[in-house]
Amino acid sequence: MSLIKSISGIRGTIGGRTGDTLNPLDIVKFTTAYATFIRRNGGDGRDAGFNQNRPTIVVGRDARISGVMVDSIVCGTLMGMGFDVVNIGLATTPTTELAVSTLGADGGIIITASHNPRQWNALKLLNREGEFLTASDGAQVLQLAEAEDFEYAEVDALGHYINCDEADDWHIEDVLSLELVDKEAIKNAHFKVCVDAINSVGGIILPKLLDQLGVEYKILNGDPTGDFAHNPEPLEKNLSGIMDEMKTGQYDLGIVVDPDVDRLAFICEDGRMFGEEYTLVSVADYVLSKTKGNTVSNLSSTRALRDVTERHGGKYSAAAVGEVNVTTKMKEVGAVIGGEGNGGVIYPECHYGRDALVGIALFLSNLAHKGKKVSELREEYPNYFIAKNRIDLTPTTDIDAILNKVKEMFKDEQVNDIDGVKIDFADKWVHLRKSNTEPIIRVYSEAATMEEADALGKQLMQVVYDNA
């Protein structure tokens, strides 16, 4: 499997040859390039609270089997560059993001491959605000990695290593302090929930959050071994275990997260999926009912967010796929809520990052206020269906030529090419784009029925096959 290098970091499978996978030599190279970038852009230790004026980086990781190995290399490399390291250990992606800003550090590295299977891992790179690097900053890191013009610290200038076990508490405190998180209403609702923590860091932090909210819960796959009980992407086809548990009728809500807890999916009280696209829709509906404003999601997300936003008098905008693209657009249009249709909720009142803890707390607040079953809440929203298909790429695939062909074929429709090609029809849409994290083309399509959505996606997939 090829090593995937993008502006947001590097991702690959563990083991294999240098340059082809995520291996120790490449981990050192990209960590060094990132540290070099931070130093050249003013990394100075700021307010991190250490005795010497060295730049400081926060490191957190999910529970993947390879995590200890990657973590050791990352931390050692940073220290070798003369950086102090605050290692918060097993932590969610949003926890690590918030720890950067809480500590006043110069940046952060999250060791996680998100929803990818167990053989994958990755380095996600943060700036001093605890947000993902911009496209231009990420490009600089990649250029530095290719040049390999590095200078390491001499013995008296090596960085220090600090363990920190408070980051989960900081995160939960930030979530519970949000004005729209109604702790009393949630507690008084006496919710009982079932959680699938997919053998990663969700099994550590979610019980702490639910305890603070006064919610009764059962955790499935809660032991953070990194040996995932099922495919870790929170899609219906992977969630038969918790869906069957929900069908016993013992719970008000099912909660599913991915290994780094930035994606969130809900399951209704009867065992049916709420729909991962509707995680953001429902949370946005609650936020917009209390706070007037605009919303943003990426091009591959459901139109239901647009409909709900306009119902509340706001304006919806679309961004290219990728968290940094969404947050950039949110800042541009002053969005009060946004995210991605894969279950990623971004609420600026907490921070500019996808955060399942924020999503859970806001969703439970909405549910408590409305006093409805989860299935009844789902019925309040416009009903669309998204078909998600994929095409595996070969080394000879000319993706640009394929996308240009698609644009030409549908030039009389509304076409958006800021990220692949999205074709908007009056009552449906289809979006083709090359994945940033896997060697595939994603083909997402939405329509009034799943059959129509899938047919539209398959039509565009055939264009790819015909031109590959």
Coordinates of C-alpha atoms in Angstrom, one line a residue:
M1 CA 0.0 0.0 0.0
S2 CA 1.4 3.4 -0.9
L3 CA 2.2 6.0 1.7
I4 CA -0.4 8.8 1.3
K5 CA 1.0 12.3 1.7
S6 CA -1.4 15.2 1.9
I7 CA -1.6 18.7 3.3
S8 CA -3.1 17.3 6.5
G9 CA -0.4 14.9 7.2
I10 CA 0.7 11.4 6.2
R11 CA -1.2 8.1 6.4
G12 CA -0.3 4.6 5.5
T13 CA -0.2 0.9 6.5
I14 CA 2.4 -0.3 9.0
G15 CA 5.3 -2.3 7.8
G16 CA 6.9 -2.7 4.4
R17 CA 9.5 -0.8 2.5
T18 CA 10.6 2.8 3.1
G19 CA 8.6 5.3 1.1
D20 CA 5.8 2.8 0.5
T21 CA 4.3 2.5 3.9
L22 CA 4.1 4.3 7.3
N23 CA 7.5 3.1 8.6
P24 CA 9.9 4.5 11.2
L25 CA 12.2 6.3 8.7
D26 CA 9.3 8.1 7.1
I27 CA 7.7 8.9 10.5
V28 CA 11.1 10.6 11.5
K29 CA 11.2 12.5 8.2
F30 CA 7.7 13.9 8.4
T31 CA 7.9 14.7 12.1
T32 CA 11.2 16.5 11.5
A33 CA 9.7 18.4 8.6
Y34 CA 6.7 19.5 10.8
A35 CA 9.0 20.6 13.6
T36 CA 11.1 22.6 11.2
F37 CA 8.0 24.3 9.9
I38 CA 6.8 25.2 13.4
R39 CA 10.2 26.6 14.3
R40 CA 10.5 28.7 11.1
N41 CA 7.0 30.0 11.7
G42 CA 7.6 31.4 15.1
G43 CA 7.4 28.4 17.5
D44 CA 8.7 29.7 20.7
G45 CA 7.2 27.9 23.6
R46 CA 4.7 30.8 24.2
D47 CA 2.7 30.1 27.4
A48 CA 3.2 26.4 27.8
G49 CA 4.8 26.9 31.2
F50 CA 8.2 25.3 30.9
N51 CA 11.4 26.6 32.3
Q52 CA 13.2 27.1 29.1
N53 CA 12.1 29.0 26.0
R54 CA 11.7 25.9 23.7
P55 CA 8.8 25.3 21.3
T56 CA 6.2 22.8 22.7
I57 CA 4.2 20.2 20.8
V58 CA 1.2 18.2 22.2
V59 CA 1.1 14.6 21.2
G60 CA -2.0 12.4 21.5
R61 CA -3.0 9.0 20.0
D62 CA -5.9 6.7 19.5
A63 CA -5.6 3.1 20.7
R64 CA -4.3 1.5 17.5
I65 CA -2.0 -1.5 17.9
S66 CA 0.8 0.5 16.2
G67 CA 0.2 3.6 18.3
V68 CA 2.9 3.0 20.9
M69 CA 5.6 2.4 18.3
V70 CA 4.6 5.5 16.3
D71 CA 4.2 7.6 19.4
S72 CA 7.7 6.7 20.6
I73 CA 9.3 7.7 17.3
V74 CA 7.3 11.0 17.1
C75 CA 8.1 12.1 20.6
G76 CA 11.8 11.1 20.3
T77 CA 12.2 13.0 17.0
L78 CA 10.6 16.1 18.4
M79 CA 12.9 16.0 21.4
G80 CA 15.8 15.5 19.0
M81 CA 14.7 18.7 17.3
G82 CA 14.9 20.6 20.6
F83 CA 11.1 20.6 21.2
D84 CA 9.4 20.0 24.5
V85 CA 6.7 17.3 24.2
V86 CA 3.5 17.1 26.2
N87 CA 2.2 13.6 25.7
I88 CA -1.4 13.3 26.7
G89 CA -1.4 9.6 25.8
L90 CA -4.6 7.9 24.7
A91 CA -6.8 10.8 23.7
T92 CA -9.4 11.7 21.1
T93 CA -8.6 14.0 18.2
P94 CA -10.7 16.8 19.6
T95 CA -9.1 16.3 23.0
T96 CA -5.7 16.8 21.5
E97 CA -6.8 19.9 19.6
L98 CA -8.2 21.5 22.7
A99 CA -5.1 20.6 24.7
V100 CA -2.9 22.6 22.3
S101 CA -4.9 25.8 22.9
T102 CA -5.3 25.0 26.7
L103 CA -1.6 24.6 27.2
G104 CA -0.6 27.5 24.9
A105 CA 1.6 25.1 22.9
D106 CA 3.0 25.7 19.4
G107 CA 1.3 22.8 17.7
G108 CA 0.2 19.2 18.0
I109 CA 0.5 15.8 16.4
I110 CA -2.4 13.4 16.5
I111 CA -1.5 9.8 15.9
T112 CA -4.6 8.2 14.4
A113 CA -5.9 6.9 11.1
S114 CA -9.4 7.8 12.1
H115 CA -11.9 5.3 10.5
N116 CA -9.2 3.3 8.6
P117 CA -8.8 -0.4 9.5
R118 CA -6.3 -1.6 12.1
Q119 CA -3.3 -1.9 9.9
W120 CA -3.3 1.8 9.2
N121 CA -2.0 4.8 11.1
A122 CA -1.3 8.4 10.4
L123 CA 0.1 11.7 11.7
K124 CA -2.4 14.6 11.7
L125 CA -0.7 18.0 12.1
L126 CA -2.1 20.9 14.1
N127 CA -1.2 24.6 14.3
R128 CA -0.9 26.6 17.5
E129 CA -4.7 27.2 17.6
G130 CA -5.2 23.4 17.8
E131 CA -6.6 23.4 14.2
F132 CA -5.4 21.4 11.2
L133 CA -2.8 23.1 9.0
T134 CA -4.1 25.2 6.1
A135 CA -3.4 24.0 2.6
S136 CA -0.5 26.3 2.1
D137 CA 1.1 25.4 5.5
G138 CA 0.6 21.7 4.8
A139 CA 2.3 22.1 1.4
Q140 CA 5.3 23.7 3.1
V141 CA 5.6 20.7 5.4
L142 CA 5.6 18.4 2.4
Q143 CA 8.2 20.5 0.7
L144 CA 10.4 20.4 3.8
A145 CA 10.1 16.6 4.0
E146 CA 11.1 16.2 0.3
A147 CA 14.2 18.5 0.8
E148 CA 15.3 16.7 4.0
D149 CA 17.4 19.8 4.9
F150 CA 17.2 19.2 8.7
E151 CA 19.2 20.3 11.7
Y152 CA 18.8 18.5 15.0
A153 CA 19.6 19.9 18.4
E154 CA 22.9 19.4 20.2
V155 CA 22.9 17.5 23.5
D156 CA 22.3 20.5 25.8
A157 CA 19.4 21.7 23.7
L158 CA 17.4 18.5 23.6
G159 CA 13.7 18.8 24.4
H160 CA 12.0 17.7 27.5
Y161 CA 9.2 15.0 27.8
I162 CA 6.2 15.6 30.0
N163 CA 3.3 13.2 30.6
C164 CA -0.1 14.9 31.0
D165 CA -3.2 13.0 32.2
E166 CA -5.6 16.0 32.5
A167 CA -6.6 16.5 28.9
D168 CA -9.8 14.5 29.1
D169 CA -11.0 16.5 32.0
W170 CA -10.2 19.8 30.2
H171 CA -12.2 18.6 27.2
I172 CA -15.2 17.5 29.2
E173 CA -15.2 20.8 31.2
D174 CA -15.2 22.8 28.0
V175 CA -18.2 20.8 26.6
L176 CA -20.2 21.0 29.8
S177 CA -19.6 24.8 30.0
L178 CA -21.3 25.4 26.7
E179 CA -24.4 27.6 27.1
L180 CA -26.5 25.3 24.9
V181 CA -25.6 22.1 26.7
D182 CA -28.5 21.8 29.2
K183 CA -27.0 19.5 31.9
E184 CA -30.1 19.7 34.1
A185 CA -32.5 18.9 31.3
I186 CA -30.4 15.9 30.2
K187 CA -30.1 14.6 33.8
N188 CA -33.9 15.0 34.4
A189 CA -34.7 13.1 31.2
H190 CA -33.1 9.9 32.7
F191 CA -31.7 8.8 29.4
K192 CA -30.4 5.3 28.9
V193 CA -28.0 4.9 26.1
C194 CA -25.9 2.2 24.4
V195 CA -22.4 3.2 23.1
D196 CA -20.2 1.4 20.6
A197 CA -16.7 2.7 21.4
I198 CA -14.9 0.4 18.8
N199 CA -12.1 -0.6 21.2
S200 CA -10.4 2.8 21.2
V201 CA -10.3 6.0 23.1
G202 CA -14.1 6.5 23.1
G203 CA -14.2 3.8 25.7
I204 CA -12.1 6.0 28.0
I205 CA -13.7 9.4 27.6
L206 CA -17.3 8.8 26.8
P207 CA -18.2 7.1 30.2
K208 CA -16.7 10.2 31.9
L209 CA -18.9 12.5 29.8
L210 CA -22.0 10.5 30.3
D211 CA -21.4 10.2 34.1
Q212 CA -21.1 14.0 34.3
L213 CA -24.4 14.3 32.3
G214 CA -26.3 11.9 34.5
V215 CA -26.9 9.4 31.7
E216 CA -27.2 5.7 32.3
Y217 CA -25.2 3.7 29.7
K218 CA -23.9 0.4 28.5
I219 CA -20.5 0.4 26.6
L220 CA -19.9 -2.1 23.8
N221 CA -16.3 -2.7 22.6
G222 CA -15.1 -0.4 25.4
D223 CA -11.6 -1.9 26.0
P224 CA -9.1 0.3 24.2
T225 CA -7.0 -2.5 22.7
G226 CA -7.0 -1.2 19.2
D227 CA -8.1 -4.6 18.0
F228 CA -11.3 -3.4 16.5
A229 CA -14.3 -5.6 17.0
H230 CA -15.6 -4.7 13.5
N231 CA -14.7 -2.4 10.6
P232 CA -14.2 0.9 12.5
E233 CA -16.0 3.2 10.0
P234 CA -19.4 4.0 11.7
L235 CA -21.6 2.9 8.8
E236 CA -24.7 0.8 9.1
K237 CA -23.1 -2.3 7.4
N238 CA -20.6 -2.4 10.3
L239 CA -22.9 -1.8 13.2
S240 CA -25.1 -5.0 13.5
G241 CA -23.9 -5.5 17.1
I242 CA -25.2 -2.3 18.6
M243 CA -28.2 -2.3 16.3
D244 CA -29.3 -5.7 17.6
E245 CA -28.7 -4.5 21.2
M246 CA -30.9 -1.5 20.6
K247 CA -33.7 -3.7 19.3
T248 CA -34.0 -5.2 22.8
G249 CA -36.0 -2.0 23.7
Q250 CA -33.8 -1.2 26.8
Y251 CA -32.4 2.1 25.5
D252 CA -33.4 5.6 24.4
L253 CA -30.5 6.1 22.1
G254 CA -27.5 4.4 20.5
I255 CA -24.2 6.2 20.1
V256 CA -21.4 5.2 17.8
V257 CA -18.0 6.9 17.3
D258 CA -14.9 6.1 15.3
P259 CA -11.5 5.3 16.8
D260 CA -10.5 8.9 17.3
V261 CA -14.0 10.2 18.3
D262 CA -14.4 13.0 15.8
R263 CA -17.2 11.2 13.9
L264 CA -20.6 10.5 15.5
A265 CA -23.6 8.3 14.4
F266 CA -26.8 7.8 16.3
I267 CA -29.2 4.8 16.4
C268 CA -32.9 5.1 17.1
E269 CA -34.6 3.4 20.1
D270 CA -35.9 0.7 17.8
G271 CA -32.6 -0.2 16.3
R272 CA -32.8 1.7 13.1
M273 CA -30.1 4.1 12.0
F274 CA -30.8 7.8 12.6
G275 CA -28.5 8.4 9.6
E276 CA -24.9 9.6 9.8
E277 CA -25.8 12.5 7.5
Y278 CA -28.4 13.6 10.0
T279 CA -26.1 13.9 13.0
L280 CA -25.1 17.4 11.9
V281 CA -28.5 18.2 10.6
S282 CA -30.2 17.5 14.0
V283 CA -27.5 19.3 16.0
A284 CA -27.6 22.3 13.6
D285 CA -31.4 22.4 14.0
Y286 CA -31.0 22.7 17.8
V287 CA -28.3 25.3 17.6
L288 CA -30.1 27.4 15.0
S289 CA -33.3 27.3 17.1
K290 CA -31.3 29.1 19.8
T291 CA -28.7 31.1 17.8
K292 CA -29.5 32.7 14.5
G293 CA -26.8 32.3 11.9
N294 CA -25.3 30.5 8.9
T295 CA -24.1 26.9 8.4
V296 CA -21.4 25.1 6.3
S297 CA -20.9 21.5 5.3
N298 CA -18.8 19.9 2.6
L299 CA -19.9 19.2 -1.0
S300 CA -20.6 15.5 -0.2
S301 CA -23.1 16.3 2.6
T302 CA -26.9 16.1 2.5
R303 CA -29.1 18.9 1.2
A304 CA -31.1 18.5 4.4
L305 CA -28.7 20.9 6.2
R306 CA -29.4 23.6 3.6
D307 CA -33.2 23.1 4.1
V308 CA -33.0 23.3 7.9
T309 CA -30.7 26.3 7.7
E310 CA -33.1 28.2 5.4
R311 CA -36.0 27.2 7.6
H312 CA -34.3 29.1 10.4
G313 CA -33.6 32.1 8.3
G314 CA -29.9 31.4 7.8
K315 CA -27.7 30.9 4.7
Y316 CA -26.0 27.6 3.9
S317 CA -22.6 27.4 2.1
A318 CA -20.7 24.4 0.8
A319 CA -16.9 23.8 1.2
A320 CA -14.5 21.4 -0.3
V321 CA -14.1 18.1 1.6
G322 CA -11.7 18.2 4.5
E323 CA -12.1 19.6 7.9
V324 CA -9.7 22.6 7.3
N325 CA -11.7 23.5 4.2
V326 CA -15.0 23.5 6.2
T327 CA -13.6 25.5 9.1
T328 CA -12.0 28.0 6.7
K329 CA -15.4 28.5 5.1
M330 CA -17.2 28.7 8.4
K331 CA -14.9 31.6 9.5
E332 CA -15.5 33.3 6.2
V333 CA -19.3 33.3 6.4
G334 CA -19.6 33.5 10.2
A335 CA -21.2 30.1 10.5
V336 CA -22.6 29.2 14.0
I337 CA -22.5 25.5 13.3
G338 CA -21.0 23.3 10.6
G339 CA -19.3 20.1 9.8
E340 CA -19.3 17.1 7.5
G341 CA -22.0 14.7 6.6
N342 CA -20.0 11.7 7.8
G343 CA -21.0 12.6 11.4
G344 CA -18.6 15.4 12.0
V345 CA -20.0 18.3 14.1
I346 CA -18.0 21.5 14.4
Y347 CA -19.3 24.0 16.9
P348 CA -17.2 27.2 17.1
E349 CA -18.4 28.0 20.6
C350 CA -16.2 25.1 21.7
H351 CA -13.5 25.0 19.0
Y352 CA -13.0 24.7 15.3
G353 CA -12.8 20.9 15.1
R354 CA -15.1 17.9 14.6
D355 CA -16.0 16.8 18.0
A356 CA -18.3 13.8 18.9
L357 CA -18.4 14.9 22.6
V358 CA -19.9 18.3 21.6
G359 CA -22.3 16.5 19.2
I360 CA -23.5 14.1 21.9
A361 CA -24.1 16.8 24.5
L362 CA -26.0 19.1 22.1
F363 CA -28.0 16.2 20.7
L364 CA -29.1 15.0 24.2
S365 CA -30.0 18.6 25.1
N366 CA -32.2 18.8 22.0
L367 CA -33.8 15.5 22.8
A368 CA -34.4 16.4 26.4
H369 CA -36.1 19.7 25.4
K370 CA -38.3 18.1 22.8
G371 CA -39.3 15.1 24.9
K372 CA -39.5 12.9 21.8
K373 CA -38.2 9.5 20.9
V374 CA -35.2 9.6 18.6
S375 CA -37.2 8.1 15.7
E376 CA -39.8 10.9 16.1
L377 CA -37.0 13.5 16.0
R378 CA -35.7 12.0 12.8
E379 CA -39.1 12.4 11.2
E380 CA -38.9 16.2 11.6
Y381 CA -36.1 16.5 9.0
P382 CA -36.2 16.4 5.2
N383 CA -35.8 12.9 3.9
Y384 CA -33.0 12.3 1.5
F385 CA -31.0 9.3 0.7
I386 CA -27.2 9.2 -0.1
A387 CA -25.6 6.4 -1.9
K388 CA -21.8 6.1 -1.2
N389 CA -19.8 4.2 -3.8
R390 CA -16.1 3.9 -4.5
I391 CA -13.8 3.1 -7.3
D392 CA -10.4 1.6 -6.6
L393 CA -7.6 3.4 -8.5
T394 CA -4.9 1.8 -10.5
P395 CA -1.5 3.4 -11.1
T396 CA -2.5 4.3 -14.7
T397 CA -5.8 6.0 -13.8
D398 CA -5.8 9.6 -15.1
I399 CA -8.2 11.1 -12.7
D400 CA -8.0 14.6 -14.1
A401 CA -9.0 13.4 -17.6
I402 CA -11.9 11.5 -16.1
L403 CA -13.2 14.5 -14.2
N404 CA -12.9 16.7 -17.2
K405 CA -14.9 14.2 -19.2
V406 CA -17.7 14.2 -16.6
K407 CA -17.7 18.1 -16.6
E408 CA -18.1 18.1 -20.3
M409 CA -20.9 15.6 -20.3
F410 CA -22.9 17.6 -17.8
K411 CA -22.0 21.1 -18.8
D412 CA -25.6 22.2 -19.0
E413 CA -26.2 21.4 -15.3
Q414 CA -24.9 23.3 -12.3
V415 CA -21.3 22.1 -11.9
N416 CA -18.9 22.8 -9.0
D417 CA -15.3 21.8 -9.4
I418 CA -13.6 23.2 -6.3
D419 CA -13.1 19.6 -5.1
G420 CA -13.4 17.0 -7.8
V421 CA -16.7 17.5 -9.7
K422 CA -20.2 17.9 -8.2
I423 CA -23.2 18.0 -10.5
D424 CA -26.3 19.6 -9.0
F425 CA -29.6 18.7 -10.6
A426 CA -33.0 20.2 -9.5
D427 CA -33.9 17.2 -7.3
K428 CA -30.6 15.3 -6.8
W429 CA -26.8 15.6 -7.0
V430 CA -23.7 13.5 -7.5
H431 CA -20.1 14.2 -6.4
L432 CA -16.9 12.5 -7.6
R433 CA -13.6 13.2 -5.9
K434 CA -10.3 11.5 -5.3
S435 CA -9.9 10.6 -1.6
N436 CA -7.3 12.3 0.5
T437 CA -6.9 9.3 2.7
E438 CA -7.3 6.2 0.5
P439 CA -6.3 5.4 -3.2
I440 CA -9.9 5.5 -4.4
I441 CA -12.4 7.8 -6.1
R442 CA -15.4 8.5 -3.9
V443 CA -18.8 8.7 -5.7
Y444 CA -21.5 10.2 -3.5
S445 CA -25.0 10.8 -4.8
E446 CA -28.2 12.0 -3.2
A447 CA -31.9 11.8 -4.3
A448 CA -35.4 11.2 -3.0
T449 CA -35.0 7.4 -2.9
M450 CA -31.9 5.2 -2.3
E451 CA -32.6 3.5 -5.7
E452 CA -32.5 6.7 -7.6
A453 CA -29.4 7.9 -5.7
D454 CA -27.6 4.6 -6.3
A455 CA -28.5 4.6 -10.0
L456 CA -27.2 8.1 -10.4
G457 CA -23.9 7.1 -8.8
K458 CA -23.6 4.0 -10.9
Q459 CA -24.2 6.1 -14.0
L460 CA -21.2 8.3 -13.2
M461 CA -19.1 5.3 -12.1
Q462 CA -19.6 3.8 -15.6
V463 CA -18.2 7.0 -17.1
V464 CA -15.0 6.4 -15.0
Y465 CA -14.8 2.8 -16.0
D466 CA -15.2 3.7 -19.7
N467 CA -12.4 6.3 -19.5
A468 CA -10.0 4.6 -17.1

